[in-house]
Amino acid sequence: MSGYFDHIDTIKYEGQSSDNPLAFRHYKADEMLLGKTMAEHLRVAVCYWHTFAWDGNDIFGDGSFGRPWNAMDGQQAAEAKLDAAFEFFGKLGNPFFCFHDVDVMAPAATAKEHVNNLHAILDPLEAKMEEHGTKLLWGTANMFSHPRYIAGASTNPDPAVAAFAALQVKHAMEATHRLGGDGYVFWGGREGYDTILNTDLKREMDQLGRFLNMAVEHKHKIGFKGALFIEPKPHEPTKHQYDRDVGTVYGFLQKYGLEGEIGVNIEPNHATLSGNSFEHEVQMANAFGIFGSIDFNRGDPQNGWDTDQFPNDLREITTALYYIVKGGGFTKGGSNFDAKVRRQSITAEDLFHGHIGAMDLLARGLKNAARMIEDDYLQDNIDKRYAGWDSGMGAKMMAGEASLDDMAAHAMNAPAPKPVSGLQERLENYITDQL
Ligand code: XUL
Ligand code: CO
C-alpha cells in the first residue's frame, strides 16, 4: 500500500441519482449492450505517464503535485510509484493500463543501465498485475524525452541514436510480451523535423520505414501476438511529424510494406491538431481497415497545442463511439486516457475526478451509440443516399465493367440528374436528440 490513496474508497457505481463525486453514475462494467458488457466494449486503460510519472511541471514552472514517489530516487521511486499506481487501479476498477518503458523504471544514463533498470521492475510489475488483476493494454518506448533524441530516434542523422532506439523498442516490446500486453504503440515523438533546411526528408522516412519493419520482424521472432499501432500526430514537439494523420500513415504503411502488420492508435487531440475531426480519423481508419485503439482526450478549442485534457464533450464521444462500435469496435485495442489533470488539480481526489468523469462520459456515449446502431437511422439514410450504386450503371462502373466512354454514352441518353437534399440539419438534430 502506497498510502497516497488510503483515504479514498473503491469507486462504485451508484447510478444517476448519486451526487457522490467519487462514484460512477453511468459506468457500470457489467451492463450489457449489443451482446457485450460495457467493460468489454470500452476496455478502459489508465496511462502511467500523465497520471503517475508527471509531477505537474510545465515549460514555465516546476512540478506542482508533490507526489511522494517523485521525491524519491532510483528503484525505490519506481517501486513506490508502482504501489501507488496499482492502488489507484484497484480503486478505480480500470481493467487495463498503458506505459512507456521509462515511466515504470528507475532513470538510466547508459544502455546497460536502461536494460538493467527496466528488467529490475518487471518482476514487481508482474506481481502487481497478478495481485490486482489489471491487464496491460499496450506498452511503448519513450524515444523523445532524453536529449539523445533531439533530432529523432530512427529518423536521426546519427545511426548510433537509431541503435539506442532499437534497444529500447526491443526491450519494451519483449517486456510487453512478457506481461501479456494486447498491443504495442509507436508514437513518433520526434520522428519529423524542425527545419527542412537541415533535413533529408526522403532518407528519414526510409529510415523510419525500415525501423518499423525491423520491429515487425522482431514481433514475429519473439512470438508476440499483440497488435502494433502507430499513433498519428501532425506536429509537437517537432514542427512536422511524418505520421501526421490516419491518411498519411496509411500511405506510409503501403509504401514500406507494412500493411496488415500495423494499425493506428487515434488520439482526438492529435486529430484536431491535424485539422481533422475525431470521427473523421476513426472513419478513415475503418475505411482502410487499420482501426486499432484510442487515446481518449481532448484539446482546448482556443489553444493550438496538445493540452491532453480529459474528454467531456458528449456529442463528440457519442459520434466517435458510434463509428467505432459500428466499425466492429475494439479487439486488441481499447480506451486509453492519454489525459492529464490540470496543474492546479493537485490532490489525489483530482486524479479520480478526471478518470471517473471520462469513464462516465464513455459509458453515456456508448449507450447512445448502441441505441443509434439499433435504430439504424443514420445507416438507413446512407443506404438510401447511395442506393443508385447498387444497380445499373453505378454497379457496372464499380465492377470494372464500364469504361469512361460507356459512362459518357450513358450520360448522353439519361435524364438530367436531380440534386437531392443532404439532410445535414435533420441528421445533426438526430444526434442532439440522442444526448
Ligand atoms: C504524445 C502522446 C504519447 C503517446 C505515447 O502526444 O500522445 O503520450 O500516446 O507515446
Ligand atoms: Co497518445
Coordinates of C-alpha atoms and ligand atoms in Angstrom, one line a residue:
M1 CA 0.0 0.0 0.0
S2 CA 1.4 3.3 -1.0
G3 CA -0.8 5.3 1.4
Y4 CA -1.4 8.1 -1.2
F5 CA -4.9 6.9 -2.0
D6 CA -5.7 5.5 1.5
H7 CA -8.4 8.0 2.3
I8 CA -10.3 7.2 -0.9
D9 CA -12.7 4.2 -1.1
T10 CA -13.2 1.9 -4.0
I11 CA -15.2 3.7 -6.7
K12 CA -18.6 2.1 -7.1
Y13 CA -21.5 2.5 -9.5
E14 CA -24.2 4.4 -7.7
G15 CA -26.5 5.4 -10.6
Q16 CA -27.7 8.8 -11.9
S17 CA -29.3 9.9 -8.7
S18 CA -26.0 9.8 -6.8
D19 CA -24.3 13.2 -6.1
N20 CA -21.1 11.5 -4.8
P21 CA -18.2 12.9 -6.9
L22 CA -16.3 9.7 -6.1
A23 CA -18.8 7.3 -7.7
F24 CA -19.8 6.3 -11.2
R25 CA -23.2 7.5 -12.3
H26 CA -23.1 5.8 -15.8
Y27 CA -20.1 3.4 -16.0
K28 CA -21.4 0.0 -15.0
A29 CA -18.8 -2.6 -16.0
D30 CA -21.2 -5.5 -16.4
E31 CA -24.1 -3.7 -18.1
M32 CA -24.9 -5.5 -21.4
L33 CA -25.1 -3.5 -24.7
L34 CA -25.3 -5.1 -28.1
G35 CA -24.4 -8.5 -26.7
K36 CA -21.3 -7.4 -24.8
T37 CA -20.6 -5.8 -21.4
M38 CA -19.7 -2.2 -21.1
A39 CA -16.3 -3.2 -19.9
E40 CA -15.7 -5.5 -22.9
H41 CA -16.8 -2.7 -25.3
L42 CA -14.7 0.0 -23.8
R43 CA -11.6 -1.8 -22.5
V44 CA -10.7 1.2 -20.3
A45 CA -7.0 1.8 -19.6
V46 CA -5.2 4.4 -17.4
C47 CA -1.9 5.8 -18.6
Y48 CA 1.0 5.6 -16.3
W49 CA 2.8 8.7 -17.7
H50 CA 0.4 11.6 -17.1
T51 CA -1.2 10.0 -14.0
F52 CA 1.8 8.8 -12.1
A53 CA 5.1 9.9 -13.7
W54 CA 4.3 13.5 -14.4
D55 CA 4.6 15.8 -11.5
G56 CA 2.8 18.9 -12.9
N57 CA 5.8 20.7 -14.4
D58 CA 5.3 22.8 -17.5
I59 CA 7.7 24.9 -19.6
F60 CA 7.3 27.8 -17.2
G61 CA 7.2 26.1 -13.9
D62 CA 8.2 23.2 -11.7
G63 CA 6.1 20.2 -10.6
S64 CA 3.1 21.2 -8.6
F65 CA 1.7 17.9 -7.5
G66 CA 4.3 16.8 -5.0
R67 CA 3.5 13.1 -5.4
P68 CA 5.7 11.4 -2.7
W69 CA 7.3 8.9 -5.1
N70 CA 8.6 11.7 -7.3
A71 CA 10.7 12.9 -4.4
M72 CA 12.4 9.5 -4.1
D73 CA 15.2 8.2 -6.3
G74 CA 16.0 5.2 -8.5
Q75 CA 14.4 1.8 -7.9
Q76 CA 12.8 3.0 -4.6
A77 CA 10.9 5.7 -6.5
A78 CA 9.9 3.2 -9.3
E79 CA 8.5 0.7 -6.7
A80 CA 6.7 3.4 -4.7
K81 CA 5.1 4.7 -7.9
L82 CA 4.2 1.1 -8.8
D83 CA 2.4 0.7 -5.4
A84 CA 0.5 3.9 -5.9
A85 CA -0.4 3.1 -9.5
F86 CA -1.9 -0.3 -8.7
E87 CA -3.6 1.0 -5.6
F88 CA -5.3 3.6 -7.9
F89 CA -6.2 0.9 -10.5
G90 CA -7.6 -1.3 -7.7
K91 CA -9.9 1.5 -6.5
L92 CA -10.9 2.9 -9.9
G93 CA -11.6 -0.6 -11.4
N94 CA -10.0 0.1 -14.8
P95 CA -9.3 -3.3 -16.4
F96 CA -6.1 -2.1 -18.3
F97 CA -3.2 0.2 -18.1
C98 CA -0.6 1.5 -20.6
F99 CA 3.1 2.5 -20.0
H100 CA 6.3 3.7 -21.6
D101 CA 9.5 1.9 -20.5
V102 CA 10.8 5.0 -18.7
D103 CA 7.6 5.6 -16.9
V104 CA 7.9 2.4 -14.8
M105 CA 11.7 2.1 -14.3
A106 CA 14.5 3.9 -12.5
P107 CA 16.2 6.5 -14.7
A108 CA 19.1 5.2 -16.7
A109 CA 22.2 7.0 -18.0
T110 CA 23.6 4.2 -20.3
A111 CA 22.3 1.5 -22.5
K112 CA 23.3 -1.2 -19.9
E113 CA 21.6 0.7 -17.1
H114 CA 18.5 1.1 -19.3
V115 CA 18.2 -2.7 -19.8
N116 CA 19.0 -3.5 -16.1
N117 CA 16.6 -0.9 -14.7
L118 CA 13.8 -2.0 -17.0
H119 CA 14.3 -5.6 -16.0
A120 CA 14.5 -4.8 -12.3
I121 CA 10.9 -3.5 -12.3
L122 CA 9.4 -6.3 -14.4
D123 CA 9.1 -8.9 -11.5
P124 CA 7.3 -6.4 -9.1
L125 CA 5.2 -5.1 -12.0
E126 CA 4.1 -8.6 -13.0
A127 CA 3.3 -9.4 -9.3
K128 CA 1.2 -6.3 -9.0
M129 CA -0.7 -7.1 -12.2
E130 CA -1.4 -10.6 -10.8
E131 CA -2.5 -9.2 -7.4
H132 CA -4.9 -6.6 -8.8
G133 CA -6.0 -8.4 -12.0
T134 CA -5.1 -5.3 -14.0
K135 CA -4.0 -6.2 -17.6
L136 CA -1.7 -4.4 -20.0
L137 CA -3.5 -2.8 -22.9
W138 CA -0.2 -1.6 -24.6
G139 CA 3.4 -0.9 -23.9
T140 CA 5.7 1.5 -25.7
A141 CA 9.2 3.0 -25.6
N142 CA 9.8 6.7 -24.8
M143 CA 12.1 7.8 -27.6
F144 CA 11.6 11.5 -27.3
S145 CA 12.4 12.8 -23.7
H146 CA 16.1 12.0 -23.5
P147 CA 18.4 14.6 -25.2
R148 CA 19.9 11.9 -27.3
Y149 CA 16.6 12.1 -29.3
I150 CA 16.7 15.8 -30.1
A151 CA 16.9 15.0 -33.8
G152 CA 14.6 12.0 -33.7
A153 CA 15.0 8.3 -32.9
S154 CA 15.1 6.1 -36.1
T155 CA 15.0 9.2 -38.3
N156 CA 18.1 10.6 -36.6
P157 CA 21.0 11.7 -38.8
D158 CA 23.2 9.6 -36.5
P159 CA 22.6 5.8 -36.7
A160 CA 24.0 5.4 -33.2
V161 CA 20.8 7.0 -32.0
A162 CA 18.7 4.7 -34.1
A163 CA 20.6 1.8 -32.5
F164 CA 19.7 3.1 -29.0
A165 CA 16.1 3.4 -30.1
A166 CA 16.3 -0.2 -31.4
L167 CA 17.5 -1.3 -27.9
Q168 CA 14.6 0.5 -26.3
V169 CA 12.0 -1.0 -28.7
K170 CA 13.4 -4.5 -28.4
H171 CA 13.2 -4.4 -24.6
A172 CA 9.9 -2.6 -24.3
M173 CA 8.3 -5.0 -26.8
E174 CA 9.8 -8.0 -25.0
A175 CA 8.5 -6.6 -21.7
T176 CA 5.0 -6.0 -23.2
H177 CA 5.1 -9.6 -24.5
R178 CA 6.1 -11.0 -21.1
L179 CA 3.4 -9.0 -19.3
G180 CA 0.7 -10.3 -21.7
G181 CA 0.1 -6.9 -23.4
D182 CA -2.6 -6.8 -26.1
G183 CA -0.7 -4.2 -28.1
Y184 CA 2.4 -2.1 -28.7
V185 CA 2.3 1.5 -29.8
F186 CA 4.7 3.7 -31.8
W187 CA 4.2 7.4 -31.3
G188 CA 6.8 9.1 -33.5
G189 CA 7.7 11.6 -30.8
R190 CA 10.4 13.4 -32.7
E191 CA 10.2 11.5 -36.0
G192 CA 9.9 14.6 -38.0
Y193 CA 11.9 17.8 -38.4
D194 CA 12.2 21.4 -37.0
T195 CA 13.5 22.9 -40.3
I196 CA 13.6 21.4 -43.8
L197 CA 16.8 23.2 -44.4
N198 CA 18.9 20.6 -42.4
T199 CA 16.7 17.7 -43.2
D200 CA 16.8 14.9 -45.8
L201 CA 13.2 14.1 -45.7
K202 CA 13.3 11.1 -48.0
R203 CA 16.1 9.5 -46.2
E204 CA 14.4 10.0 -42.8
M205 CA 11.2 8.4 -44.0
D206 CA 13.1 5.5 -45.4
Q207 CA 14.9 5.0 -42.0
L208 CA 11.5 5.1 -40.2
G209 CA 10.1 2.6 -42.7
R210 CA 13.0 0.2 -42.3
F211 CA 13.0 0.6 -38.5
L212 CA 9.3 -0.3 -38.2
N213 CA 9.9 -3.3 -40.5
M214 CA 12.6 -4.4 -38.0
A215 CA 10.1 -4.0 -35.2
V216 CA 7.6 -6.1 -37.0
E217 CA 10.2 -8.8 -37.7
H218 CA 11.1 -8.8 -34.0
K219 CA 7.5 -9.2 -33.0
H220 CA 7.2 -12.3 -35.1
K221 CA 10.6 -13.6 -34.0
I222 CA 9.6 -13.5 -30.3
G223 CA 6.1 -14.7 -31.0
F224 CA 4.3 -11.6 -29.6
K225 CA 0.7 -11.9 -30.6
G226 CA -0.3 -8.3 -29.7
A227 CA -1.3 -5.7 -32.3
L228 CA 1.1 -2.9 -33.4
F229 CA -0.2 0.6 -33.7
I230 CA 1.2 3.9 -35.0
E231 CA -0.2 6.9 -33.2
P232 CA -0.6 9.8 -35.7
K233 CA 0.2 13.3 -34.7
P234 CA 0.9 16.2 -37.1
H235 CA 3.4 18.3 -35.0
E236 CA 4.5 19.0 -31.5
P237 CA 7.2 18.5 -30.4
T238 CA 8.6 18.9 -33.9
K239 CA 7.3 21.3 -36.5
H240 CA 6.3 18.5 -38.8
Q241 CA 5.9 14.8 -38.0
Y242 CA 5.9 12.1 -40.6
D243 CA 2.9 10.3 -39.2
R244 CA 0.7 13.3 -39.3
D245 CA -2.8 11.8 -39.6
V246 CA -4.5 8.5 -40.4
G247 CA -4.5 9.0 -44.2
T248 CA -0.8 9.9 -44.2
V249 CA 0.0 6.8 -42.0
Y250 CA -1.9 4.6 -44.4
G251 CA 0.2 5.8 -47.4
F252 CA 3.3 5.3 -45.3
L253 CA 2.3 1.7 -44.4
Q254 CA 1.7 0.9 -48.0
K255 CA 4.9 2.4 -49.3
Y256 CA 7.0 0.5 -46.7
G257 CA 5.2 -2.8 -47.0
L258 CA 3.7 -2.6 -43.5
E259 CA 0.0 -3.0 -44.4
G260 CA -1.6 -5.8 -42.5
E261 CA 1.0 -5.5 -39.8
I262 CA 0.4 -2.1 -38.2
G263 CA -2.8 -0.3 -37.4
V264 CA -3.5 3.1 -35.8
N265 CA -4.0 4.4 -32.2
I266 CA -6.0 7.5 -32.7
E267 CA -5.9 10.4 -30.3
P268 CA -8.6 13.1 -30.6
N269 CA -6.3 15.9 -29.6
H270 CA -3.9 14.9 -32.3
A271 CA -6.8 14.6 -34.8
T272 CA -7.9 18.2 -34.2
L273 CA -4.2 19.4 -34.3
S274 CA -4.0 17.9 -37.8
G275 CA -7.2 19.8 -38.9
N276 CA -9.3 16.6 -38.8
S277 CA -12.2 15.7 -36.5
F278 CA -12.0 12.7 -34.2
E279 CA -14.8 10.9 -36.1
H280 CA -13.1 11.6 -39.4
E281 CA -9.9 9.9 -38.2
V282 CA -12.0 6.9 -36.9
Q283 CA -13.8 6.6 -40.2
M284 CA -10.6 6.9 -42.2
A285 CA -9.1 4.1 -40.2
N286 CA -12.3 2.0 -40.6
A287 CA -12.2 2.7 -44.4
F288 CA -8.6 1.5 -44.7
G289 CA -9.1 -1.4 -42.3
I290 CA -6.4 -0.2 -39.8
F291 CA -8.6 0.9 -36.8
G292 CA -6.9 -0.2 -33.6
S293 CA -7.1 1.8 -30.4
I294 CA -7.9 5.2 -29.0
D295 CA -6.1 7.6 -26.7
F296 CA -9.2 9.4 -25.4
N297 CA -8.6 13.0 -24.5
R298 CA -9.5 16.5 -25.8
G299 CA -7.7 19.7 -26.7
D300 CA -8.8 23.2 -25.8
P301 CA -10.7 24.8 -28.6
Q302 CA -8.8 28.1 -28.2
N303 CA -5.3 26.8 -27.6
G304 CA -3.4 25.4 -30.5
W305 CA -1.5 22.7 -28.8
D306 CA -1.8 19.2 -27.3
T307 CA -3.4 20.0 -23.9
D308 CA -4.3 16.4 -23.2
Q309 CA -7.4 17.1 -21.2
F310 CA -9.9 14.5 -20.0
P311 CA -12.7 14.3 -22.5
N312 CA -16.0 16.0 -21.6
D313 CA -17.9 16.5 -24.9
L314 CA -20.7 14.1 -25.1
R315 CA -21.6 14.9 -28.6
E316 CA -18.1 14.2 -29.9
I317 CA -17.8 11.0 -27.9
T318 CA -21.2 9.7 -28.9
T319 CA -20.4 10.3 -32.6
A320 CA -17.0 8.7 -32.4
L321 CA -18.2 5.7 -30.4
Y322 CA -21.0 5.2 -32.9
Y323 CA -18.4 4.9 -35.7
I324 CA -16.0 2.8 -33.5
V325 CA -18.7 0.3 -32.5
K326 CA -20.3 0.2 -35.9
G327 CA -16.9 -0.5 -37.4
G328 CA -16.5 -3.6 -35.2
G329 CA -15.2 -2.0 -32.0
F330 CA -12.0 -2.8 -30.2
T331 CA -10.4 -6.2 -30.5
K332 CA -6.8 -5.8 -29.2
G333 CA -7.1 -2.0 -28.6
G334 CA -9.1 -0.1 -26.1
S335 CA -9.8 3.3 -24.5
N336 CA -6.6 4.6 -23.0
F337 CA -6.9 8.0 -21.4
D338 CA -3.9 9.9 -22.6
A339 CA -5.1 12.7 -20.4
K340 CA -3.8 14.7 -17.5
V341 CA -5.4 16.7 -14.7
R342 CA -4.6 20.4 -14.8
R343 CA -1.6 21.7 -12.9
Q344 CA -3.8 23.2 -10.2
S345 CA -5.5 19.9 -9.7
I346 CA -3.0 18.8 -7.1
T347 CA -4.9 16.3 -4.9
A348 CA -5.3 12.5 -5.1
E349 CA -9.1 13.1 -5.5
D350 CA -8.4 15.2 -8.6
L351 CA -6.9 12.1 -10.3
F352 CA -10.1 10.2 -9.6
H353 CA -12.4 13.0 -10.7
G354 CA -10.6 13.1 -14.1
H355 CA -10.9 9.4 -14.7
I356 CA -14.4 8.9 -13.2
G357 CA -15.7 11.7 -15.4
A358 CA -14.1 10.3 -18.5
M359 CA -15.4 6.7 -17.8
D360 CA -18.9 8.0 -17.2
L361 CA -18.7 10.0 -20.4
L362 CA -17.6 7.0 -22.4
A363 CA -20.4 5.0 -20.8
R364 CA -23.0 7.6 -21.8
G365 CA -21.5 7.8 -25.3
L366 CA -21.5 4.0 -25.6
K367 CA -25.2 3.8 -24.6
N368 CA -26.1 6.5 -27.1
A369 CA -24.1 4.7 -29.8
A370 CA -25.7 1.4 -29.1
R371 CA -29.1 2.9 -29.4
M372 CA -28.1 4.6 -32.7
I373 CA -26.8 1.3 -34.1
E374 CA -30.0 -0.4 -33.0
D375 CA -32.4 2.1 -34.6
D376 CA -30.3 2.3 -37.8
Y377 CA -31.4 5.8 -38.6
L378 CA -28.1 7.1 -39.9
Q379 CA -27.3 3.9 -41.8
D380 CA -30.8 3.9 -43.3
N381 CA -30.2 7.4 -44.7
I382 CA -26.8 6.4 -46.0
D383 CA -28.3 3.3 -47.7
K384 CA -31.0 5.3 -49.4
R385 CA -28.5 8.0 -50.4
Y386 CA -26.2 5.6 -52.2
A387 CA -28.9 3.2 -53.4
G388 CA -28.3 4.2 -57.0
W389 CA -24.9 2.5 -57.0
D390 CA -26.4 -0.9 -56.2
S391 CA -27.6 -1.5 -59.8
G392 CA -27.4 -0.2 -63.3
M393 CA -24.6 2.0 -64.5
G394 CA -23.2 2.6 -61.0
A395 CA -22.9 -1.1 -60.2
K396 CA -21.2 -1.7 -63.6
M397 CA -18.7 1.1 -63.1
M398 CA -17.7 -0.3 -59.7
A399 CA -17.5 -3.8 -61.0
G400 CA -15.0 -2.5 -63.6
E401 CA -17.4 -3.3 -66.4
A402 CA -17.9 0.2 -67.7
S403 CA -15.3 2.5 -69.4
L404 CA -15.2 6.2 -69.4
D405 CA -16.8 6.0 -72.9
D406 CA -19.6 3.8 -71.6
M407 CA -20.4 6.3 -68.8
A408 CA -20.2 9.2 -71.2
A409 CA -22.7 7.5 -73.6
H410 CA -25.0 6.8 -70.6
A411 CA -25.0 10.5 -69.6
M412 CA -25.9 11.4 -73.2
N413 CA -29.1 9.4 -73.1
A414 CA -30.1 9.6 -69.4
P415 CA -32.4 12.3 -67.9
A416 CA -30.5 15.1 -66.2
P417 CA -29.6 14.2 -62.6
K418 CA -31.7 15.9 -60.0
P419 CA -30.0 17.3 -56.9
V420 CA -31.3 15.9 -53.6
S421 CA -31.1 17.2 -50.0
G422 CA -28.1 16.0 -47.9
L423 CA -30.4 16.4 -44.8
Q424 CA -27.5 17.8 -42.7
E425 CA -29.6 19.7 -40.2
R426 CA -32.0 16.9 -39.8
L427 CA -29.2 14.5 -39.1
E428 CA -27.5 16.9 -36.7
N429 CA -30.8 17.2 -34.9
Y430 CA -31.0 13.5 -34.6
I431 CA -27.6 13.4 -32.8
T432 CA -28.7 16.2 -30.4
D433 CA -31.8 14.1 -29.6
Q434 CA -29.5 11.2 -28.5
L435 CA -27.6 13.2 -25.9
Ligands
XUL1 C1 2.0 12.3 -27.1 C2 1.3 11.1 -26.9 C3 2.0 10.0 -26.3 C4 1.7 8.7 -26.8 C5 2.6 7.6 -26.3 O1 1.3 13.4 -27.7 O2 0.1 11.0 -27.2 O3 1.7 10.0 -24.9 O4 0.4 8.3 -26.6 O5 3.9 7.8 -26.5
CO2 CO -1.3 9.5 -27.0

